[in-house]
Short mmCIF file of C-alpha atoms and ligand atoms in Angstrom, two decimals:
data_model
loop_
_atom_site.label_atom_id
_atom_site.label_comp_id
_atom_site.label_asym_id
_atom_site.label_seq_id
_atom_site.Cartn_x
_atom_site.Cartn_y
_atom_site.Cartn_z
CA MET A 329 -0.46 -0.25 -0.15
CA ILE A 330 1.14 3.69 -0.08
CA ILE A 331 0.49 5.51 2.72
CA SER A 332 1.23 9.19 4.22
CA VAL A 333 2.33 9.65 7.66
CA VAL A 334 2.26 13.63 8.59
CA GLY A 335 4.35 14.36 11.95
CA HIS A 336 7.53 12.44 12.41
CA GLY A 337 7.75 12.49 16.04
CA TYR A 338 7.95 9.11 18.47
CA VAL A 339 4.52 8.15 16.90
CA GLY A 340 4.64 9.21 13.71
CA LEU A 341 8.59 8.36 12.80
CA VAL A 342 7.84 4.86 14.39
CA THR A 343 4.78 3.98 12.49
CA ALA A 344 6.27 5.52 9.32
CA ALA A 345 9.42 2.94 10.03
CA VAL A 346 7.25 -0.19 10.86
CA PHE A 347 5.14 0.25 7.76
CA ALA A 348 7.63 0.71 5.52
CA ASP A 349 9.46 -2.10 7.13
CA LEU A 350 6.28 -4.29 6.41
CA GLY A 351 6.62 -3.32 2.93
CA ASN A 352 4.87 -0.11 2.34
CA THR A 353 5.54 3.15 0.35
CA VAL A 354 5.54 5.69 3.51
CA TRP A 355 5.66 9.06 2.71
CA VAL A 356 6.68 10.90 5.94
CA LEU A 357 5.47 14.76 5.55
CA GLY A 358 7.31 17.43 8.00
CA ARG A 359 7.65 21.39 8.32
CA ASP A 360 10.98 22.19 8.95
CA PRO A 361 13.23 21.51 5.91
CA LYS A 362 16.30 20.87 8.17
CA LYS A 363 14.71 18.30 10.24
CA ILE A 364 13.46 16.76 6.79
CA GLU A 365 16.78 17.00 5.51
CA GLU A 366 18.31 15.42 8.47
CA LEU A 367 15.95 12.69 8.09
CA ARG A 368 16.42 11.79 4.66
CA ARG A 369 19.99 11.34 5.96
CA GLY A 370 18.97 8.85 8.17
CA LYS A 371 19.52 10.80 11.29
CA VAL A 372 16.87 10.34 13.88
CA PRO A 373 16.64 13.44 15.98
CA PHE A 374 15.87 11.17 19.54
CA TYR A 375 16.78 8.28 21.20
CA GLU A 376 14.70 5.17 20.26
CA PRO A 377 16.54 1.85 20.40
CA GLY A 378 16.75 0.13 16.78
CA LEU A 379 14.77 3.22 15.15
CA GLU A 380 17.90 4.83 13.33
CA GLU A 381 18.43 1.40 11.87
CA THR A 382 15.02 0.52 10.62
CA VAL A 383 14.79 4.09 9.38
CA LYS A 384 18.30 3.71 7.46
CA ARG A 385 17.08 0.16 5.87
CA GLY A 386 13.74 2.09 5.09
CA LEU A 387 15.77 4.70 3.04
CA LYS A 388 17.92 2.31 1.27
CA ASN A 389 15.05 -0.11 0.04
CA GLY A 390 13.33 3.01 -1.03
CA TYR A 391 10.37 2.15 0.96
CA LEU A 392 10.17 5.30 3.20
CA LYS A 393 10.56 9.02 1.70
CA PHE A 394 10.41 12.08 3.80
CA THR A 395 9.06 15.35 1.95
CA LEU A 396 7.59 18.33 2.37
CA SER A 397 5.72 18.59 -0.05
CA TYR A 398 1.62 17.70 0.73
CA SER A 399 1.19 17.10 -2.98
CA GLU A 400 3.97 14.71 -3.57
CA ALA A 401 2.73 12.83 -0.40
CA ILE A 402 -0.96 12.94 -0.43
CA SER A 403 -1.89 12.02 -3.98
CA PRO A 404 -0.62 8.60 -4.44
CA SER A 405 -1.23 7.45 -1.02
CA GLU A 406 -4.35 5.27 -0.07
CA VAL A 407 -4.33 6.38 3.73
CA ILE A 408 -3.32 9.39 5.12
CA PHE A 409 -2.09 9.11 9.33
CA ILE A 410 -2.16 12.50 11.26
CA ALA A 411 0.87 11.97 13.96
CA VAL A 412 1.10 15.50 15.08
CA GLY A 413 1.95 16.34 18.62
CA THR A 414 -1.01 17.30 20.87
CA PRO A 415 0.54 18.90 23.78
CA GLY A 416 -1.22 20.49 26.51
CA ASP A 417 -2.06 24.09 26.49
CA LYS A 418 -1.96 26.22 29.67
CA ASN A 419 -5.45 25.39 30.89
CA GLY A 420 -4.27 21.90 30.71
CA GLU A 421 -6.60 21.08 27.74
CA ALA A 422 -4.95 19.20 24.74
CA ASP A 423 -3.96 21.89 22.17
CA LEU A 424 -5.57 20.89 18.55
CA SER A 425 -4.21 23.65 16.72
CA ASN A 426 -1.59 21.61 14.78
CA VAL A 427 -4.03 18.61 14.08
CA PHE A 428 -6.50 21.04 12.42
CA ILE A 429 -3.95 22.93 10.48
CA VAL A 430 -2.73 19.64 8.89
CA ALA A 431 -6.37 18.36 8.29
CA LYS A 432 -6.73 21.45 6.27
CA LYS A 433 -3.85 21.07 4.17
CA ILE A 434 -4.35 17.41 3.37
CA ALA A 435 -7.95 18.26 2.25
CA ARG A 436 -6.65 21.02 0.05
CA HIS A 437 -4.19 18.24 -2.04
CA ILE A 438 -6.56 15.29 -1.85
CA THR A 439 -7.71 13.66 -4.83
CA GLY A 440 -10.00 10.42 -5.69
CA TYR A 441 -10.90 8.80 -2.11
CA LYS A 442 -8.81 8.90 0.92
CA ILE A 443 -8.94 7.92 4.36
CA VAL A 444 -7.68 10.03 6.89
CA ALA A 445 -6.73 8.52 10.21
CA THR A 446 -5.58 9.82 13.48
CA LYS A 447 -2.97 8.58 15.59
CA SER A 448 -2.49 11.46 17.49
CA THR A 449 -3.83 11.48 21.21
CA VAL A 450 -7.30 13.53 20.78
CA PRO A 451 -9.92 14.11 22.62
CA PRO A 452 -13.40 12.44 21.87
CA GLY A 453 -15.02 14.25 19.05
CA THR A 454 -11.89 15.47 17.39
CA ASN A 455 -11.98 13.19 14.39
CA GLN A 456 -15.69 14.54 13.49
CA LYS A 457 -14.38 17.88 13.69
CA ILE A 458 -11.61 17.29 11.16
CA GLU A 459 -14.49 15.80 9.17
CA GLU A 460 -15.96 19.14 9.26
CA ILE A 461 -12.81 21.14 8.36
CA MET A 462 -12.40 18.67 5.75
CA GLU A 463 -15.32 18.39 4.07
CA LYS A 464 -15.05 22.64 3.57
CA GLU A 465 -11.88 22.47 2.19
CA LYS A 466 -11.62 19.68 0.15
CA GLU A 467 -12.43 19.97 -3.85
CA LYS A 468 -15.91 18.99 -4.81
CA THR A 469 -14.73 15.65 -6.36
CA ALA A 470 -12.50 14.59 -3.67
CA SER A 471 -13.90 12.13 -1.29
CA PHE A 472 -12.83 10.62 2.15
CA ASP A 473 -13.35 8.85 5.28
CA ILE A 474 -12.01 9.52 8.75
CA ALA A 475 -10.80 7.06 11.14
CA SER A 476 -9.16 7.07 14.68
CA THR A 477 -6.09 4.81 14.96
CA PRO A 478 -4.57 5.24 18.32
CA GLU A 479 -0.94 4.20 19.00
CA PHE A 480 -0.13 2.38 22.32
CA LEU A 481 3.61 2.77 21.95
CA SER A 482 5.73 3.28 25.21
CA GLN A 483 9.29 4.94 24.24
CA GLY A 484 12.28 2.50 24.89
CA THR A 485 10.31 -0.05 23.46
CA ALA A 486 8.36 1.68 20.78
CA LEU A 487 9.54 -0.62 17.66
CA ASP A 488 8.43 -3.63 19.51
CA ASN A 489 5.01 -1.79 20.82
CA THR A 490 4.52 -0.90 17.24
CA LEU A 491 4.89 -4.72 15.04
CA HIS A 492 3.63 -6.90 18.21
CA PRO A 493 0.79 -4.44 20.22
CA ASP A 494 -1.41 -5.87 22.46
CA ARG A 495 -3.92 -4.59 20.50
CA VAL A 496 -4.70 -2.72 17.34
CA VAL A 497 -7.73 0.05 17.87
CA ILE A 498 -9.57 0.57 14.38
CA GLY A 499 -12.37 3.20 14.51
CA THR A 500 -14.35 3.85 11.32
CA LYS A 501 -17.71 5.22 10.06
CA THR A 502 -17.82 2.96 7.18
CA GLN A 503 -17.30 -0.61 6.46
CA LYS A 504 -14.98 0.92 3.33
CA ALA A 505 -12.46 2.46 5.34
CA ARG A 506 -12.45 -0.19 8.21
CA GLU A 507 -11.49 -3.49 5.28
CA ILE A 508 -8.51 -1.05 3.87
CA LEU A 509 -7.15 -0.17 7.32
CA VAL A 510 -7.75 -4.03 8.60
CA ARG A 511 -5.80 -4.74 5.45
CA LEU A 512 -2.65 -1.98 6.67
CA HIS A 513 -2.62 -3.72 9.80
CA GLU A 514 -2.93 -7.50 9.21
CA PRO A 515 1.08 -8.18 9.21
CA ILE A 516 0.53 -6.65 12.54
CA ASP A 517 0.06 -9.34 15.38
CA GLY A 518 -2.21 -7.80 17.91
CA GLU A 519 -5.81 -8.66 18.41
CA MET A 520 -7.93 -6.49 16.51
CA ILE A 521 -10.27 -3.75 17.82
CA LEU A 522 -12.90 -2.59 15.07
CA THR A 523 -15.35 0.01 16.73
CA ASN A 524 -16.59 3.46 15.68
CA VAL A 525 -14.27 6.63 15.82
CA LYS A 526 -15.62 8.27 19.26
CA THR A 527 -14.93 4.67 20.97
CA ALA A 528 -11.62 4.45 19.49
CA GLU A 529 -10.54 7.89 20.62
CA MET A 530 -12.07 7.04 24.13
CA ILE A 531 -9.52 3.85 24.63
CA LYS A 532 -6.74 5.74 23.68
CA TYR A 533 -7.75 8.08 26.96
CA ALA A 534 -8.90 5.28 29.26
CA ALA A 535 -5.81 3.28 28.50
CA ASN A 536 -3.20 6.02 29.69
CA ALA A 537 -5.74 7.15 32.44
CA MET A 538 -5.52 3.25 33.71
CA LEU A 539 -1.74 3.45 33.77
CA ALA A 540 -1.55 6.73 35.40
CA THR A 541 -3.99 5.62 37.77
CA ARG A 542 -2.06 2.11 38.81
CA ILE A 543 1.09 4.40 39.25
CA SER A 544 -0.70 6.86 41.51
CA PHE A 545 -1.86 4.06 43.46
CA ALA A 546 1.52 2.33 44.12
CA ASN A 547 2.56 6.01 44.95
CA LEU A 548 -0.25 6.66 47.34
CA ILE A 549 0.29 3.04 48.89
CA ALA A 550 4.05 3.89 49.10
CA LEU A 551 2.94 7.69 50.99
CA LEU A 552 1.23 5.53 53.46
CA SER A 553 3.37 2.72 53.91
CA GLU A 554 6.32 5.09 55.03
CA GLN A 555 3.81 6.48 57.61
CA VAL A 556 2.56 3.19 59.07
CA GLY A 557 5.97 1.56 58.44
CA ALA A 558 4.78 -0.95 56.18
CA ASP A 559 7.03 -2.00 52.81
CA ALA A 560 5.27 -0.65 49.77
CA LEU A 561 6.98 -2.93 47.59
CA THR A 562 6.02 -6.36 49.35
CA VAL A 563 2.50 -4.81 49.47
CA LEU A 564 2.17 -4.09 46.06
CA LYS A 565 3.66 -7.39 45.35
CA GLY A 566 0.83 -8.84 47.66
CA VAL A 567 -1.55 -6.89 45.77
CA GLY A 568 -0.24 -7.74 41.94
CA LEU A 569 0.30 -11.44 42.32
CA ASP A 570 -3.86 -11.65 42.25
CA LYS A 571 -4.36 -12.23 38.60
CA ARG A 572 -7.31 -10.12 38.74
CA ILE A 573 -5.10 -7.14 39.32
CA GLY A 574 -1.49 -7.97 37.67
CA LYS A 575 2.08 -6.72 38.57
CA THR A 576 2.94 -4.41 36.09
CA PHE A 577 2.34 -0.44 36.53
CA LEU A 578 2.64 -1.05 40.33
CA SER A 579 6.17 0.54 40.81
CA PRO A 580 6.20 3.63 43.37
CA GLY A 581 9.00 5.78 42.38
CA VAL A 582 9.03 9.49 41.97
CA GLY A 583 5.91 9.87 39.68
CA PHE A 584 5.23 9.56 36.27
CA GLY A 585 6.74 11.86 33.57
CA GLY A 586 7.03 11.99 29.93
CA SER A 587 5.06 13.32 26.99
CA CYS A 588 1.72 11.25 27.39
CA LEU A 589 0.58 10.40 30.75
CA PRO A 590 1.04 13.82 32.57
CA LYS A 591 -0.63 15.60 29.60
CA ASP A 592 -3.37 12.96 28.49
CA THR A 593 -4.61 13.12 32.86
CA LYS A 594 -4.55 16.73 33.07
CA ALA A 595 -6.92 16.80 29.74
CA LEU A 596 -9.03 13.85 31.34
CA VAL A 597 -9.67 16.46 33.44
CA LYS A 598 -11.00 18.95 31.55
CA ILE A 599 -12.78 16.24 29.27
CA THR A 600 -14.83 15.13 32.43
CA GLN A 601 -15.76 18.89 33.17
CA LYS A 602 -16.77 19.59 30.15
CA ALA A 603 -18.87 16.56 29.71
CA GLY A 604 -20.34 17.03 33.19
CA VAL A 605 -18.90 13.67 34.39
CA ILE A 606 -17.16 13.56 38.31
CA SER A 607 -13.50 14.90 37.18
CA GLU A 608 -12.23 14.27 40.85
CA PHE A 609 -10.47 10.82 40.60
CA PHE A 610 -8.51 12.17 37.80
CA GLU A 611 -7.28 15.59 39.77
CA ALA A 612 -6.60 13.08 42.33
CA ILE A 613 -3.86 10.88 40.39
CA ILE A 614 -2.60 14.35 39.55
CA LYS A 615 -2.46 15.55 43.20
CA VAL A 616 -0.73 11.89 43.68
CA ASN A 617 1.99 12.16 41.26
CA GLU A 618 2.94 15.68 42.90
CA GLU A 619 2.86 14.82 46.42
CA VAL A 620 5.41 11.81 45.70
CA ARG A 621 7.98 13.85 44.12
CA LYS A 622 7.47 16.68 47.15
CA ASN A 623 8.03 13.56 49.87
CA PHE A 624 10.78 12.89 48.20
CA ILE A 625 12.27 16.14 48.21
CA GLN A 626 11.51 16.37 51.48
CA LYS A 627 13.70 13.80 52.68
CA ILE A 628 16.43 15.00 50.73
CA LYS A 629 16.25 18.21 52.31
CA LYS A 630 15.91 16.80 56.01
CA ALA A 631 19.14 14.94 55.02
CA LEU A 632 21.04 17.99 54.08
CA GLY A 633 20.40 19.75 57.27
CA SER A 634 19.71 23.08 58.53
CA LYS A 635 22.45 24.57 56.19
CA PRO A 636 22.22 23.16 52.63
CA GLN A 637 24.07 25.77 50.96
CA GLY A 638 27.06 24.69 49.26
CA LYS A 639 26.52 20.78 49.69
CA THR A 640 26.51 18.59 46.44
CA ILE A 641 24.35 16.51 45.50
CA ALA A 642 24.97 13.66 42.85
CA ILE A 643 21.85 12.69 40.52
CA LEU A 644 21.79 9.72 38.38
CA GLY A 645 19.01 9.68 35.82
CA LEU A 646 17.36 12.48 34.32
CA SER A 647 15.21 11.14 31.12
CA PHE A 648 11.61 10.53 32.55
CA LYS A 649 12.48 6.86 32.00
CA PRO A 650 15.10 4.61 31.13
CA ASP A 651 15.96 4.03 27.42
CA THR A 652 14.97 7.20 26.19
CA ASP A 653 16.68 10.39 26.09
CA ASP A 654 13.40 12.41 26.28
CA MET A 655 13.06 14.69 29.18
CA ARG A 656 9.77 15.93 28.77
CA GLU A 657 7.64 16.37 32.29
CA ALA A 658 10.81 14.16 33.70
CA PRO A 659 10.53 14.19 37.56
CA SER A 660 13.94 14.86 37.41
CA ILE A 661 13.36 18.48 36.17
CA TYR A 662 10.92 19.70 39.44
CA ILE A 663 13.72 17.92 42.10
CA ILE A 664 16.31 18.98 40.89
CA LYS A 665 14.98 22.60 40.77
CA ALA A 666 13.71 22.40 43.88
CA LEU A 667 17.50 21.11 45.46
CA GLN A 668 18.87 24.06 43.27
CA ASN A 669 16.78 26.53 45.33
CA LEU A 670 18.09 25.38 48.41
CA GLY A 671 21.65 26.46 47.46
CA VAL A 672 22.85 23.05 46.92
CA LYS A 673 25.17 22.27 43.91
CA ILE A 674 24.16 19.68 41.24
CA ARG A 675 26.25 17.07 39.65
CA ALA A 676 24.38 14.92 37.24
CA TYR A 677 24.74 12.03 34.98
CA ASP A 678 22.52 10.18 32.11
CA PRO A 679 23.41 8.24 29.69
CA LYS A 680 21.24 9.41 26.94
CA ALA A 681 19.28 12.73 28.01
CA MET A 682 22.35 14.71 29.16
CA GLU A 683 22.26 17.14 25.63
CA LYS A 684 18.61 17.84 26.30
CA ALA A 685 18.98 17.97 29.72
CA GLU A 686 21.58 20.74 29.49
CA LYS A 687 19.29 23.00 27.71
CA ILE A 688 16.65 22.87 30.48
CA LEU A 689 19.08 22.42 33.17
CA SER A 690 22.11 24.82 32.47
CA TRP A 691 23.15 25.46 35.90
CA VAL A 692 23.98 22.01 36.32
CA THR A 693 27.23 20.18 36.47
CA PHE A 694 27.32 17.24 33.77
CA LEU A 695 29.90 14.42 34.04
CA LYS A 696 30.79 11.79 32.08
CA ASP A 697 30.13 8.93 34.38
CA PRO A 698 28.20 7.65 37.37
CA TYR A 699 31.47 7.60 39.47
CA GLN A 700 32.97 11.26 38.61
CA THR A 701 29.31 12.13 39.40
CA CYS A 702 29.56 10.71 42.74
CA SER A 703 33.10 12.00 43.72
CA GLY A 704 33.08 14.76 46.16
CA SER A 705 29.15 14.78 46.49
CA ASP A 706 27.39 14.93 50.27
CA ILE A 707 24.64 12.81 48.64
CA LEU A 708 23.51 10.51 45.82
CA VAL A 709 20.17 10.45 44.35
CA VAL A 710 18.54 8.26 41.93
CA LEU A 711 15.94 9.35 39.69
CA THR A 712 16.00 7.17 36.57
CA GLU A 713 16.19 3.11 36.53
CA TRP A 714 18.79 2.60 34.28
CA ASN A 715 20.71 -0.67 33.90
CA GLU A 716 23.50 0.93 34.35
CA PHE A 717 23.11 1.83 37.82
CA LYS A 718 21.99 -1.27 38.73
CA GLU A 719 25.23 -2.70 38.26
CA LEU A 720 27.49 -0.17 39.90
CA ASP A 721 30.65 -1.29 42.01
CA LEU A 722 28.78 0.10 45.44
CA LEU A 723 31.82 0.17 47.52
CA ARG A 724 33.90 2.61 44.86
CA VAL A 725 30.40 4.64 44.91
CA LYS A 726 30.50 4.96 49.31
CA GLU A 727 34.50 5.70 48.71
CA LEU A 728 33.90 8.53 46.14
CA LEU A 729 31.21 10.15 48.27
CA LYS A 730 31.65 12.61 51.25
CA LYS A 731 29.03 10.78 52.73
CA PRO A 732 27.41 7.54 52.19
CA VAL A 733 23.93 8.55 51.89
CA VAL A 734 21.54 7.16 48.97
CA PHE A 735 18.49 8.57 47.85
CA ASP A 736 17.03 5.88 45.60
CA GLY A 737 13.84 7.52 43.80
CA ARG A 738 13.18 4.23 41.62
CA ASN A 739 13.82 1.88 44.47
CA ILE A 740 16.24 -0.16 42.21
CA TYR A 741 18.90 -0.94 45.00
CA ASN A 742 18.12 -3.41 48.18
CA PRO A 743 17.89 -1.41 51.44
CA GLU A 744 19.50 -4.22 53.34
CA LYS A 745 22.64 -5.13 51.13
CA LEU A 746 23.31 -1.04 51.01
CA ARG A 747 23.04 -0.98 55.03
CA GLU A 748 25.02 -3.40 55.09
CA LEU A 749 27.84 -1.56 52.89
CA GLY A 750 27.32 0.84 55.39
CA PHE A 751 24.98 3.74 53.41
CA ILE A 752 22.06 5.35 54.85
CA TYR A 753 19.78 4.50 52.35
CA GLN A 754 16.11 5.94 51.66
CA GLY A 755 13.88 4.92 48.77
CA VAL A 756 10.09 5.36 48.09
CA GLY A 757 7.77 3.60 50.58
CA ARG A 758 10.40 1.29 52.15
C1 UGA B 1433 2.81 5.90 27.78
C2 UGA B 1433 2.12 4.42 27.78
O1 UGA B 1433 2.32 3.74 28.63
C3 UGA B 1433 1.91 4.06 26.15
O2 UGA B 1433 1.09 2.67 26.13
C4 UGA B 1433 1.11 5.35 25.39
O3 UGA B 1433 1.20 4.43 24.02
C5 UGA B 1433 2.06 6.53 25.56
O4 UGA B 1433 2.08 6.81 26.94
C6 UGA B 1433 1.36 7.18 24.63
O5 UGA B 1433 0.34 7.93 24.75
O6 UGA B 1433 1.76 7.75 23.47
P1 UGA B 1433 5.52 6.30 27.83
O7 UGA B 1433 5.16 7.65 28.25
O8 UGA B 1433 6.44 5.80 26.89
O9 UGA B 1433 3.95 5.68 27.58
O10 UGA B 1433 5.97 6.01 29.20
P2 UGA B 1433 5.27 4.48 30.46
O11 UGA B 1433 6.06 3.44 30.41
O12 UGA B 1433 4.02 4.73 30.27
O13 UGA B 1433 5.74 5.52 31.68
C7 UGA B 1433 5.34 6.72 31.87
C8 UGA B 1433 5.89 7.22 33.44
O14 UGA B 1433 5.58 6.57 34.51
C9 UGA B 1433 7.46 7.14 33.45
O15 UGA B 1433 8.37 8.78 34.00
C10 UGA B 1433 7.58 6.05 34.43
O16 UGA B 1433 8.92 5.97 35.10
C11 UGA B 1433 6.57 6.07 35.15
N1 UGA B 1433 6.09 4.34 35.65
C12 UGA B 1433 6.17 3.68 35.09
C13 UGA B 1433 5.97 4.46 37.35
O17 UGA B 1433 6.56 5.55 38.01
N2 UGA B 1433 5.91 3.58 37.76
C14 UGA B 1433 5.63 2.48 36.73
O18 UGA B 1433 5.24 1.33 37.37
C15 UGA B 1433 5.52 2.47 35.74
#
């Protein structure tokens, strides 16, 4: 099939690379000449395991093409995916302006019949608006069907999630659109949910809300466990082993970050308010996420004593989760800024995110490895659970630190083992 993907962020580029790898001709549409030029040379602007290789393979075999020209991409394509960003605006609502601009542009270039499917996360009803906008803009002879095909990829495992997803959701209005999209997705081995457009839109928000709910639940149990003297990890293991509940997404830590869960839970508060449905549930998820961060900062403040000025903190991990260089809504940003306000010095290391972090946290000293970061620091704080940190030579770390104090924001270390080694250890909920 010949298809187009508008947008080359995580969702757009991964979708395009996977469909090209499956033998489709995929046009990726962008608006920034510099970025498109770099992509044509196989340079991926962010770190995602395996993606650059897949993009290069697509370029080499000619299935993957990058362009700035709508006419070049749209006219041969049977399906056009919209995969542009929907960041939160200042009120917490999803900013749909890019989606609508793109819809207009697509409409002006369609000839014959096309399917315009949205992969961007959009509130229920957005595709209907896309349809209205496109109806006004298109040529009389052109026809199209809208569809909602939300994406469930997770950063760090995006290629695998796209090729082997738990489910493929296809929301359509017509049988024709459904058949074409099913044919396109056939080689992907996830269970298909074929439904209407609004249901597909809702599935995406509901799924992210569920993930955020579980994380905030785990963090709330951690906050409570600290107060009553229970071990949250054992509590949550005891909960998660119930097959009806399951073990995943119940790890307490310094809260959820990234470009999706924080934005989507905020958007859900607005969506529920507008729909006249109880919004406090989603508000509480956000509140717990903030609270767990504050609690962690509070514990570090206490350890720094009454004169924190001039002390040095070593931070390991900056990205919002491992295997990505993405700093969007990373808990590290909030925690480092709060510590900075105390007048401490920050030394930091992350295997992939330092280039991006430098732009946000310019006053931080970035080091080349974990040991250099610890050297001469008063306290060690772990904020992302990169595998590299799990394998550290802890005795060496202890010698390098001024005081053997570890705040483990992702519970990667065994408290008993660290205490045996002579560390003063604090995790989350333990
Ligand atoms: C999330 C969803 O997991 C994807 O299914 C979805 O497609 C994507 O958003 C999206 O809407 O595009 P992602 O943002 O890549 O994917 O990251 P997650 O793996 O969900 O992690 C989000 C945050 O939650 C991270 O900061 C992570 O450290 C934190 N987390 C996760 C916890 O604190 N505890 C856990 O048990 C799990």
